[in-house]
Coordinates of C-alpha atoms in Angstrom, one line a residue:
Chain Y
X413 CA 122.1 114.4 120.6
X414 CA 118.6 114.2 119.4
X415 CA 117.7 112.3 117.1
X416 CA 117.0 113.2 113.1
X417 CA 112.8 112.6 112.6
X418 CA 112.7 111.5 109.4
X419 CA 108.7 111.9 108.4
X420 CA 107.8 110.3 104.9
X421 CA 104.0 110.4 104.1
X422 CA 102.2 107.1 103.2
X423 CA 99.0 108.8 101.9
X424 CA 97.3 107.2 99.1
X425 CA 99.2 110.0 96.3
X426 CA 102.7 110.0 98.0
X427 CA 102.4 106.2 98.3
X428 CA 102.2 105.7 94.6
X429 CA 104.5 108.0 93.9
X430 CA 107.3 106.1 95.8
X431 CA 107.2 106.7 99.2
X432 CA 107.0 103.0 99.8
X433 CA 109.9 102.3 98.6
X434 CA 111.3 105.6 100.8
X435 CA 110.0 103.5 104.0
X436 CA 112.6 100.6 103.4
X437 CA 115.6 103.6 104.4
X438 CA 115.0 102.1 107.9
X439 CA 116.6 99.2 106.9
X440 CA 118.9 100.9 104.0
X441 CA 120.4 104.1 105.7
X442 CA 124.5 103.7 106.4
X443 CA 125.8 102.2 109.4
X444 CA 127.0 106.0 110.2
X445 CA 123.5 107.6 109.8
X446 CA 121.6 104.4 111.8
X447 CA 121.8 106.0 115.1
X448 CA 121.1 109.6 114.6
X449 CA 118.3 109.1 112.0
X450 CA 114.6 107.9 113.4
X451 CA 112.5 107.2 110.2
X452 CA 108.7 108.0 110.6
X453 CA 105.9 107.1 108.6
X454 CA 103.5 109.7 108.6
X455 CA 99.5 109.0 107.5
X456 CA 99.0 112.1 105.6
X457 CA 100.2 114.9 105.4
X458 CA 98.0 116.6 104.2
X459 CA 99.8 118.4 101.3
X460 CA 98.5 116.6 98.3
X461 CA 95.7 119.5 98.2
X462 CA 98.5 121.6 97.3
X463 CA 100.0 119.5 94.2
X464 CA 101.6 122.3 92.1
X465 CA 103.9 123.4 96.1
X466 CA 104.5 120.1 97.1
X467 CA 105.0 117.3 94.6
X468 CA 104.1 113.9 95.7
X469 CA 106.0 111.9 98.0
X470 CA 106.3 114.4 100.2
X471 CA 109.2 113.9 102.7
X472 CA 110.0 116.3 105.9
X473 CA 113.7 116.0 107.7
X474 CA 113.6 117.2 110.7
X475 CA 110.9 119.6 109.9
X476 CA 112.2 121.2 106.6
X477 CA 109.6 119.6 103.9
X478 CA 111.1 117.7 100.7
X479 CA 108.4 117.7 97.7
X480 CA 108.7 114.8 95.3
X481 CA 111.2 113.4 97.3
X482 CA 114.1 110.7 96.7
X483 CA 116.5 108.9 98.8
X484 CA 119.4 110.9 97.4
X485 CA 117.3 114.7 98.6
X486 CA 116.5 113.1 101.9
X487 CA 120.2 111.6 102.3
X488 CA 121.5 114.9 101.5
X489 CA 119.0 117.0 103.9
X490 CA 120.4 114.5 106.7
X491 CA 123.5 115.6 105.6
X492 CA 123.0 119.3 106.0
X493 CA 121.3 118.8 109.0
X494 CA 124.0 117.2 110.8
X495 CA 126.6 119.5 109.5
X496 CA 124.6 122.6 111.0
X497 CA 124.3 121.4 113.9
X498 CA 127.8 120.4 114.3
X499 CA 128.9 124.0 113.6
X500 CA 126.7 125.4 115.9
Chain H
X568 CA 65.8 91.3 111.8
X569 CA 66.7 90.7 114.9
X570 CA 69.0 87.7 114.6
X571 CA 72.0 87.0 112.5
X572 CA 72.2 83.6 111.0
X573 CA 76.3 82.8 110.2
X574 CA 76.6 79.7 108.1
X575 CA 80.1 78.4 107.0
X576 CA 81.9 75.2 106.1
X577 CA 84.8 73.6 105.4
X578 CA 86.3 71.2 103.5
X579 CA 89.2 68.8 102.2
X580 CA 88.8 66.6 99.1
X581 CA 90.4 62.7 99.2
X582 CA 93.7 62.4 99.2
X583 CA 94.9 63.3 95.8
X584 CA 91.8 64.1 94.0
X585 CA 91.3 68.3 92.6
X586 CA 87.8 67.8 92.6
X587 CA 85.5 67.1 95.1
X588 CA 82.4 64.5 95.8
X589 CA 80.7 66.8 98.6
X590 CA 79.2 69.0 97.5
X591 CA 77.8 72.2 99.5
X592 CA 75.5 75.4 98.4
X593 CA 74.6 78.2 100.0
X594 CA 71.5 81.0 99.1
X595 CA 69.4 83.8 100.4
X596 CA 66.0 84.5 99.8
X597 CA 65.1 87.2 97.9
X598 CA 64.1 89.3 100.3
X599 CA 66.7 87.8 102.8
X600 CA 65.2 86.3 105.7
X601 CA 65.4 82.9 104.1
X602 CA 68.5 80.9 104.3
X603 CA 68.6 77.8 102.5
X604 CA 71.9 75.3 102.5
X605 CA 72.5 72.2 101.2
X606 CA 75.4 68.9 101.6
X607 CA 75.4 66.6 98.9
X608 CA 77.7 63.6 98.9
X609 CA 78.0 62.2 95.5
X610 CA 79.1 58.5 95.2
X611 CA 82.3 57.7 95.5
X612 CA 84.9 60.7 94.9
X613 CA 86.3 62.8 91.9
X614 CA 84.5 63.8 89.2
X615 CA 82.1 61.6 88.7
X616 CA 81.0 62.4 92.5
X617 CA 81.0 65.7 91.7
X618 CA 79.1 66.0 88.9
X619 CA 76.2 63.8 90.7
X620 CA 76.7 66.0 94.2
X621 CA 76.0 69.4 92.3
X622 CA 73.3 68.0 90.5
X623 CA 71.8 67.1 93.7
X624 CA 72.9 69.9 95.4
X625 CA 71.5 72.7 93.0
X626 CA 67.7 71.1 92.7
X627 CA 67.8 70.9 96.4
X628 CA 68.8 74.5 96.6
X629 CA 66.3 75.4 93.7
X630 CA 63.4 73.4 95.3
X631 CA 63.8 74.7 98.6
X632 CA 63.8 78.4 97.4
X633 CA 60.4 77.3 96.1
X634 CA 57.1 76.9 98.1
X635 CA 57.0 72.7 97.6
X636 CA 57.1 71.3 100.5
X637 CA 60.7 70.1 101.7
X638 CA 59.5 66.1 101.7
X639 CA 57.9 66.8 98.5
X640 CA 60.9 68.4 96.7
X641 CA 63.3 65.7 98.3
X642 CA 61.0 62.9 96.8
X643 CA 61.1 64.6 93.3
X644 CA 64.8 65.1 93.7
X645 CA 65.6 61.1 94.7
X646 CA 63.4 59.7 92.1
X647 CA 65.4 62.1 89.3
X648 CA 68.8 60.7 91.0
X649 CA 70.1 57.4 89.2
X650 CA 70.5 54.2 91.4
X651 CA 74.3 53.0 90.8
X652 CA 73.8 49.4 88.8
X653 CA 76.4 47.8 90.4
X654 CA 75.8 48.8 94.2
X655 CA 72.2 49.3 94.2
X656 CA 72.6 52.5 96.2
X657 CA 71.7 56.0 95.4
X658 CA 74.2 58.4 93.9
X659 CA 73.9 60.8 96.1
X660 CA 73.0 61.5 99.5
X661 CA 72.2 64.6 101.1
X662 CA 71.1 67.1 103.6
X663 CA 68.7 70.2 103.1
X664 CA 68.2 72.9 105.7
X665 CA 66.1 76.2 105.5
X666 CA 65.8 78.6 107.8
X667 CA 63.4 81.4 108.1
X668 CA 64.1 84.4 110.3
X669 CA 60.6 85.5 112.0
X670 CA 60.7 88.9 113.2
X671 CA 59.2 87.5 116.3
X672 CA 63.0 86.7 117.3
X673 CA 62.5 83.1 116.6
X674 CA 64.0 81.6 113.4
X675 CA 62.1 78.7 111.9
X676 CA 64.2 75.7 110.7
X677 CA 63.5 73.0 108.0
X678 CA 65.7 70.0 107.7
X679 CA 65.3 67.2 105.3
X680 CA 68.0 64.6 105.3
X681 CA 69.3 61.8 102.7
X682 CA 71.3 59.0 104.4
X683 CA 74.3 61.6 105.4
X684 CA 75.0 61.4 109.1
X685 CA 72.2 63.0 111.4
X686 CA 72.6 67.0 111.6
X687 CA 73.2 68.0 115.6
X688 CA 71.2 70.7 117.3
X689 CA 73.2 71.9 120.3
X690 CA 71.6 74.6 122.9
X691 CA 73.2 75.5 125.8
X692 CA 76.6 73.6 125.9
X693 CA 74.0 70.2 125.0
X694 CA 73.0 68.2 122.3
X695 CA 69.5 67.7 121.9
X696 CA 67.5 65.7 119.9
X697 CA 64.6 66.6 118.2
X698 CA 61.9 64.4 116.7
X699 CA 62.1 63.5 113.1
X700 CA 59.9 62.3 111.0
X701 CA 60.4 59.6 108.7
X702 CA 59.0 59.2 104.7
X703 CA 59.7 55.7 103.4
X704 CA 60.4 56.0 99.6
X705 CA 59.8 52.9 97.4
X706 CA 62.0 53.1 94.5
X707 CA 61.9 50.5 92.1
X708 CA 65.7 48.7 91.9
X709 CA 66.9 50.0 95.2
X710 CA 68.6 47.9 97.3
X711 CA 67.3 48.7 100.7
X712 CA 65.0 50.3 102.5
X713 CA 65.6 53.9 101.9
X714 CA 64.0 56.6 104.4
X715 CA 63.8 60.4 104.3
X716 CA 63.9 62.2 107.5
X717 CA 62.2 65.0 108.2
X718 CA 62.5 67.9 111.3
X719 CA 61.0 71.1 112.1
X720 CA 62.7 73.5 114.4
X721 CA 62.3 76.9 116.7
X722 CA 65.9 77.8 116.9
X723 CA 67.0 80.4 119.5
X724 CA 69.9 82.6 119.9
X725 CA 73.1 81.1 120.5
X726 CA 71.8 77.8 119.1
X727 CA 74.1 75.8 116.5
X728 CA 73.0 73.1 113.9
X729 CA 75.8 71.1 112.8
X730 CA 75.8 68.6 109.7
X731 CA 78.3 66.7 107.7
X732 CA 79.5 63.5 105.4
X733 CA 80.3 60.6 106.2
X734 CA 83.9 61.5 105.6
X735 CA 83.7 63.1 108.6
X736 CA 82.4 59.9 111.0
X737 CA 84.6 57.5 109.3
X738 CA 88.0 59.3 109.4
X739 CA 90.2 57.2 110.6
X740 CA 88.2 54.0 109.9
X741 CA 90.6 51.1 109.8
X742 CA 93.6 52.8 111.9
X743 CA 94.7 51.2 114.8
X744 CA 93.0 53.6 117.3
X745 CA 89.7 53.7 115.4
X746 CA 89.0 50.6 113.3
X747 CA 85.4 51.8 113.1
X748 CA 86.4 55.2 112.5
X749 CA 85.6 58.3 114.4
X750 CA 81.9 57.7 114.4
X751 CA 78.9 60.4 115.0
X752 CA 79.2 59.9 118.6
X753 CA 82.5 60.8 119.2
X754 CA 82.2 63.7 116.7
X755 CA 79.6 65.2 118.9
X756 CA 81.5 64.8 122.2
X757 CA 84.6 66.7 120.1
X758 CA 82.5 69.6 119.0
X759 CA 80.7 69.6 122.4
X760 CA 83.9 70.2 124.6
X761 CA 84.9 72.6 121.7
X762 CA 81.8 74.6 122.5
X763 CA 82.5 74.4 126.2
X764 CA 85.9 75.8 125.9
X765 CA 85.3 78.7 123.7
X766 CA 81.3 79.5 123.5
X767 CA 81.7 82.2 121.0
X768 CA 83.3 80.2 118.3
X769 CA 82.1 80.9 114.9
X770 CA 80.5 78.9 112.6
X771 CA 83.7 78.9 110.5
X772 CA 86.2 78.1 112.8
X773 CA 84.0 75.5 114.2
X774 CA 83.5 73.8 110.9
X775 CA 87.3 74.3 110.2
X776 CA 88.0 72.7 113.3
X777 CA 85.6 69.5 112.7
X778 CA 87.3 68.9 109.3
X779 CA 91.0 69.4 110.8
X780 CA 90.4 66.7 112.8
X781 CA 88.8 64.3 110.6
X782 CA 91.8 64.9 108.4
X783 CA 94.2 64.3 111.5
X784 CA 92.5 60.7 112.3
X785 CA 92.7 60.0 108.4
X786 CA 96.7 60.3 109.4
X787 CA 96.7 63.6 107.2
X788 CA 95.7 62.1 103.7
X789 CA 92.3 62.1 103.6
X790 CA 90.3 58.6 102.6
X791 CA 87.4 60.0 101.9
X792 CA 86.2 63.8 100.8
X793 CA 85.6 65.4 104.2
X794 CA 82.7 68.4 104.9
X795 CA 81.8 70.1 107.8
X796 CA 78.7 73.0 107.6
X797 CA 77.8 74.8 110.5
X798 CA 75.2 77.2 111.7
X799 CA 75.1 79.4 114.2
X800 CA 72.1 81.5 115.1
X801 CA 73.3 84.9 117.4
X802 CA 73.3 88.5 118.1
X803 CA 74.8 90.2 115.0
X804 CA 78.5 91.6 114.5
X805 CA 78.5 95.1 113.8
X806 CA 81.1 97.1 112.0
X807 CA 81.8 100.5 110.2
X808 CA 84.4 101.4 107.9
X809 CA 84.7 105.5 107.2
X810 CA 86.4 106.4 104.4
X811 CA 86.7 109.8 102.7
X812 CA 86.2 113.1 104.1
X813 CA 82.6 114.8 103.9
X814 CA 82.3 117.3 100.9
X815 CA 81.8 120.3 102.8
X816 CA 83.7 120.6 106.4
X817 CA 80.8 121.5 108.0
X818 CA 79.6 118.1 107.9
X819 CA 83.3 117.0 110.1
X820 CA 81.8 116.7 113.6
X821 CA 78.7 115.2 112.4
X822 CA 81.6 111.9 110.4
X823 CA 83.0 112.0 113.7
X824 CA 79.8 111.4 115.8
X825 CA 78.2 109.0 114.0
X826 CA 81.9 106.8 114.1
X827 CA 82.0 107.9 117.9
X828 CA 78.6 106.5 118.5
X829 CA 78.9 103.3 116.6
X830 CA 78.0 100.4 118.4
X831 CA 80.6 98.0 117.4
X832 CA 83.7 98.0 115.5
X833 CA 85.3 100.4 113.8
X834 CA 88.1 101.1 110.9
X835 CA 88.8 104.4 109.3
X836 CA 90.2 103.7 105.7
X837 CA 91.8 107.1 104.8
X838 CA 94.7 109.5 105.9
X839 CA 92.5 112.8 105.8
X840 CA 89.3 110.9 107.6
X841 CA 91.7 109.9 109.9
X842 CA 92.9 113.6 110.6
X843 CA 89.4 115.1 110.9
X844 CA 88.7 112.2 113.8
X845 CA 92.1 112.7 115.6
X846 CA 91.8 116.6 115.0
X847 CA 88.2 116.7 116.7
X848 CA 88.5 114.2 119.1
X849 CA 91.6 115.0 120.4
X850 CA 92.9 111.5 119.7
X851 CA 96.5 110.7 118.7
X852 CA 97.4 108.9 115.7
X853 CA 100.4 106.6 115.4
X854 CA 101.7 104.4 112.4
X855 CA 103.7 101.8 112.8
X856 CA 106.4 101.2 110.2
X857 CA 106.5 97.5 110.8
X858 CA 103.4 96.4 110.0
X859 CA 104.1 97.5 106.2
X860 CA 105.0 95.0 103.5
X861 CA 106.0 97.8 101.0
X862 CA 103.1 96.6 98.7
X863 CA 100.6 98.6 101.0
X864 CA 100.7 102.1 103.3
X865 CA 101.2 101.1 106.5
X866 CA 98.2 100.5 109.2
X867 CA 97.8 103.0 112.4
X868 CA 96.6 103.3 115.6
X869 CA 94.1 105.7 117.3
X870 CA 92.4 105.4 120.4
X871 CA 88.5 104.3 120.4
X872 CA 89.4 102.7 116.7
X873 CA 90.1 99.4 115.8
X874 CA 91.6 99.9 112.9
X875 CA 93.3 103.0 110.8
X876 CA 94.4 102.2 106.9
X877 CA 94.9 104.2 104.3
X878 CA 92.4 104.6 101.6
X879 CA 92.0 103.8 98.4
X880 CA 94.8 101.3 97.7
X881 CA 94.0 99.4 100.2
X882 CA 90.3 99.2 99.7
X883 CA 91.1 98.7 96.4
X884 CA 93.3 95.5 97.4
X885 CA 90.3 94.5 99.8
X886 CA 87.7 94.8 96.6
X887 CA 90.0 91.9 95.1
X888 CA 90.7 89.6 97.7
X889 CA 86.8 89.5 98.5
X890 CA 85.9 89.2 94.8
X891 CA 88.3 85.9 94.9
X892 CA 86.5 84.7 97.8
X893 CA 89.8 85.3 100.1
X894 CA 88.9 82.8 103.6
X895 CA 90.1 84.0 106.8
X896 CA 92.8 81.5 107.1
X897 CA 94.7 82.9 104.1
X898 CA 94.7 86.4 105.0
X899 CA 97.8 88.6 103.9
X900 CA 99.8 90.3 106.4
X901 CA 99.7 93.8 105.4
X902 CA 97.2 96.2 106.7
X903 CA 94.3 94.9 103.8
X904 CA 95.0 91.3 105.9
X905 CA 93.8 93.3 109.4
X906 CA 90.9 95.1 107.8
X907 CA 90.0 92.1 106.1
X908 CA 89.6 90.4 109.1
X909 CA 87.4 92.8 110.7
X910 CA 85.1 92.4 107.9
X911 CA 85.2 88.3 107.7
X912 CA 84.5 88.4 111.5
X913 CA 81.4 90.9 110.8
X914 CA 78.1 90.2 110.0
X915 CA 76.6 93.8 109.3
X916 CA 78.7 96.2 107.8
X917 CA 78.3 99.9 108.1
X918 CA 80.1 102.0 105.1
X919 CA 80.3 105.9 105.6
X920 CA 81.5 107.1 102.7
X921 CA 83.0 111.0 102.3
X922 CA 82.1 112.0 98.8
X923 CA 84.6 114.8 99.1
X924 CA 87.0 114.3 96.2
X925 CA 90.9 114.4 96.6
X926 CA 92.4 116.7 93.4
X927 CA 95.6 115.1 94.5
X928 CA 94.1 111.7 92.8
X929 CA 92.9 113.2 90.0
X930 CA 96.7 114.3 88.4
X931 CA 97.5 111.9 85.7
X932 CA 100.8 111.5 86.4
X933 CA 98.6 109.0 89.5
X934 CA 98.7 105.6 87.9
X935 CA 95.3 104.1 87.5
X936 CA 94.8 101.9 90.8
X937 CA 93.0 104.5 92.5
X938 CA 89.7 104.6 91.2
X939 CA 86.7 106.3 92.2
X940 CA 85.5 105.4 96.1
X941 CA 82.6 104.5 95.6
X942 CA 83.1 102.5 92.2
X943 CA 85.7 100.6 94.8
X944 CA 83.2 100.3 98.0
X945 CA 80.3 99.6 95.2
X946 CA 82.3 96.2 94.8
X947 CA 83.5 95.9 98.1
X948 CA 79.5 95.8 99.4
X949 CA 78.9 93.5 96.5
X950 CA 80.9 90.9 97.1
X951 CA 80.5 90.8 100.8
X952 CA 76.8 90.4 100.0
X953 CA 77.0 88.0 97.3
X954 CA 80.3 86.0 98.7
X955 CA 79.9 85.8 102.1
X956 CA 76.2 86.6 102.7
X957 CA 76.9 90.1 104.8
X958 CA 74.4 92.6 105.6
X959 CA 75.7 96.1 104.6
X960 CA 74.8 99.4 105.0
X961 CA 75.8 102.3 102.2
X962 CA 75.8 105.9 103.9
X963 CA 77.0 108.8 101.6
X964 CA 78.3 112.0 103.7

C-alpha cells in the first residue's frame, strides 16, 4: 500500500501559527500509523494569500487540504483515509 | 575596489581572569578603503591590563585614522603611556597596522610596532622579511633602550600579515617540551605548514588556529592572555540573499535572472521567492524535515542554490545573532546557523529584496516577530557592516 503524504506547510504564517509543533508528528504518530504515514514538510503553500479559505497552518493529507490545522484534524483525516481505502 | 581585505582575530584570556590584557581594535575609513587595526598588550593581565591596553589601543586607532604620521602618533602615544615604577617597563606594548586599498590593485600597508613580537608577511607559501626601520625613543625613567619599528609595504593578493602577543611565543614556556616556550620561530614554521596544507584558509580560522595551539602548549590553562590577528589580502567572496517576491509579477523572470546570473553564492530566504525560482527555472525544491529544530522552518534544497530558508523568521533570528556579534564557531544548528554561515564566510553581500507585501502577515492574530523586510534586512546590512566589516549591496525589486 502506498503510503499516506502527509504535507504540513512551514511558511513563515503557518509556521507561527503552529505548524512547527505539527512537524514533530514524525516522531509522535502511533506505532500503528508509523508505517503507512510519510510526513512532509512543505515550503509554502501558497495559500496564506487566501486567509479568510484557508486558515493558517495549513495541512493537506493525502491531497485533501486541512485549514488551521491540529494534530487531532490531521489524525482524524488519516483515519478517514485509511478507512476508505480499506472499503474500496 | 578591486581587493578584499579580511582581518580577524582570536583570543583567550589567562587562565581564570574575565577580562582581558590584549587588547585588539578594528576600523574603516570613512570612505572605506582604509583599514586600520591595532594589538595592544597591557602589563600584566586583568583589569588593570586592560584598562592600559584599550587606552593604548583606542589613540592608536584614533591617530592612525588621522593624517600624523604613523612614527609620529606612536611617539605621542608612548610618551602619554606611564612607565610601571617598579619594573621600569612600559605599560603597554603594541602593534599598529594601516592599510590603504589603491585602486591600482595594490594595497599600501603601514606597520608601526611596540615591543610585541614581529608581525610576519607571508607570500607565496614563504615568509619574507621586509626592512624596518627603527626610531629610538629617549624617555626619561625607562629602563632600557626602547625602539619603534617602522615598515612600509605593497601587499598583493593572496598575501597575509600575521601579528600577535607575546602570549602567543611563550605558551608553553617552562613545560617540559618547551622550557623557552613556543617562540616566534616555531610559530612561523606552524602557520607556514598550515598555509601549505590548506591555502585558502581565512583569516579567522587561521588566527583561531594560532591561538588553539598556544592554548594547547600552555597545557589548556592559559599563562598568559593569548591574541592572534590576521590579515589576508584576496579576491572577494560574493553572495546574494533574495528574499520576497517582486511587487508586480511581471518583474518574476527578471528576480530569477539576476539570482541565475550571480557570480557567487546564493540563498533564497522565502517560501514564495522560492516558488517563483523553482516555477521558472524548472528546478525542484525539497525540504528536509531533519534539519529543523522546531524553533525555525526547516531549510531546502534546489538545484543551482546554496541555500533555501524561509523568510522572515529566520532573517529575523539572523538580525539578532549578528547584532550580538554571533562568531562562526558558535553557530546554531537550525537553518539561521547555515545561512549564517554563508554570510560570515562572505565578504560582499548582495540583498535583493521583493517589496511585494504578504497580506497573510499583516492579520493580527500573527504575533509580532515578523516585522517589515526591510526594517529586518535594514539591520541585517547594518550589523554586517558595522560588526564584521562586510561590503553589502541593497537592491529593491
Amino acid at each position: 500500500m502506498e503510503k499516506i503524504i502527509v504535507e504540513i506547510c512551514t511558511g513563515t504564517a503557518c509556521f507561527v501559527m503552529g505548524s512547527g509543533k505539527l512537524l514533530a508528528l514524525a516522531d509522535s504518530l502511533p506505532s500503528e500509523l508509523r508505517d503507512k504515514v510519510e510526513i512532509q514538510p512543505v515550503l509554502c503553500c501558497e495559500l496564506c494569500r487566501d486567509w479568510a479559505n484557508s486558515k493558517p497552518p495549513v495541512v493537506r493529507v493525502a491531497g485533501k487540504l486541512i485549514a488551521g490545522a491540529d494534530e487531532e484534524q490531521i489524525l482524524h483525516a488519516i483515519g478517514e483515509k485509511l478507512r476508505g481505502e480499506s472499503v474500496c | 575596489m578591486s581587493f578584499f581585505i579580511e582581518v580577524d582575530y582570536s583570543q583567550y584570556f589567562k587562565e581564570g581572569q574575565s577580562i582581558g590584557g590584549d587588547v585588539f581594535l578594528l576600523s574603516k575609513g570613512e570612505e572605506r578603503d582604509r583599514i586600520i587595526c591595532t594589538l595592544s598588550d597591557g602589563l600584566g593581565s586583568g583589569v588593570k591590563a586592560n584598562v592600559l591596553a584599550n587606552l593604548t589601543a583606542h589613540m592608536a586607532q584614533k591617530y592612525a585614522a588621522g593624517t600624523t604620521d604613523m612614527v609620529k602618533s606612536a611617539e605621542i602615544i608612548m610618551n602619554t603611556l606611564p612607565v610601571c615604577r617598579e619594573r621600569k617597563i612600559s605599560y603597554s606594548t603594541f602593534t599598529i597596522l594601516r592599510m590603504e586599498n589603491l585602486k591600482s590593485d595594490k594595497v599600501r600597508a603601514s606597520i608601526v610596532e611596540y615591543d610585541n613580537p614581529g608581525f610576519l608577511l607571508i607570500r607565496d607559501g614563504a615568509c619574507l622579511c621586509p626592512e624596518k626601520t627603527r626610531h629610538e625613543l629617549k624617555r626619561p625613567g625607562a629602563f632600557k633602550d626602547e625602539n619603534l619599528f617602522h615598515t612600509e609595504l605593497e601587499l598583493e593578493a593572496g598575501d597575509r600579515i600575521i601579528f600577535f602577543t607575546d602570549g602567543i611565543t611563550q605558551a608553553g614556556l617552562g613545560t617540559k617540551q618547551l622550557p623557552l616556550g613556543w617562540r616566534a620561530g616555531n610559530v612561523k614554521r606552524y602557520i607556514l605548514e598550515l598555509l601549505n596544507n590548506r591555502r585558502e584558509t581565512s583569516a579567522y580560522e587561521l588566527a583561531s588556529a594560532v591561538t588553539a595551539k598556544a592554548r594547547a602548549l600552555d597545557i589548556y590553562k592559559a599563562k598568559d592572555d593569548i591574541t592572534c590577528a590576521s590579515v589576508y589580502i584576496r579576491k572577494p567572496r560574493r553572495l546574494i540573499v533574495s528574499t520576497g517576491p517582486p511587487i508586480d509579477e511581471s518583474r518574476d523572470e527578471k528576480l530569477v535572472k539576476a539570482i541565475a546570473d550571480f557570480d557567487g553564492r546564493k540563498v533564497i530566504a522565502g517560501g514564495t521567492t522560492a516558488q517563483i525560482y523553482s516555477r521558472i527555472t524548472g528546478k525542484k525544491l525539497k525540504v528536509a524535515l531533519s534539519d529543523c529544530d522546531g524553533d525555525l522552518p526547516p531549510c531546502a534544497s534546489m538545484e543551482g542554490v546554496d541555500l533555501v530558508t524561509e523568510g522572515m523568521l529566520t532573517l529575523n533570528r539572523i538580525a539578532g545573532h549578528l547584532e550580538k556579534r554571533i562568531s562562526l564557531n558558535e553557530l546554531p544548528r537550525n537553518s539561521a546557523g547555515q545561512f549564517l554561515k554563508l554570510l560570515l564566510e562572505s565578504d560582499q553581500v548582495r540583498f535583493l529584496v521583493g517589496t511585494k507585501i504578504n497580506d497573510a502577515h499583516q492579520d493580527p492574530s500573527i504575533p509580532f516577530e515578523i516585522g517589515i523586510r526591510r526594517s529586518i534586512i535594514g539591520r541585517i546590512v547594518k550589523a554586517l557592516e558595522e560588526n564584521y566589516l562586510k561590503e553589502t549591496e541593497l537592491e529593491f525589486i
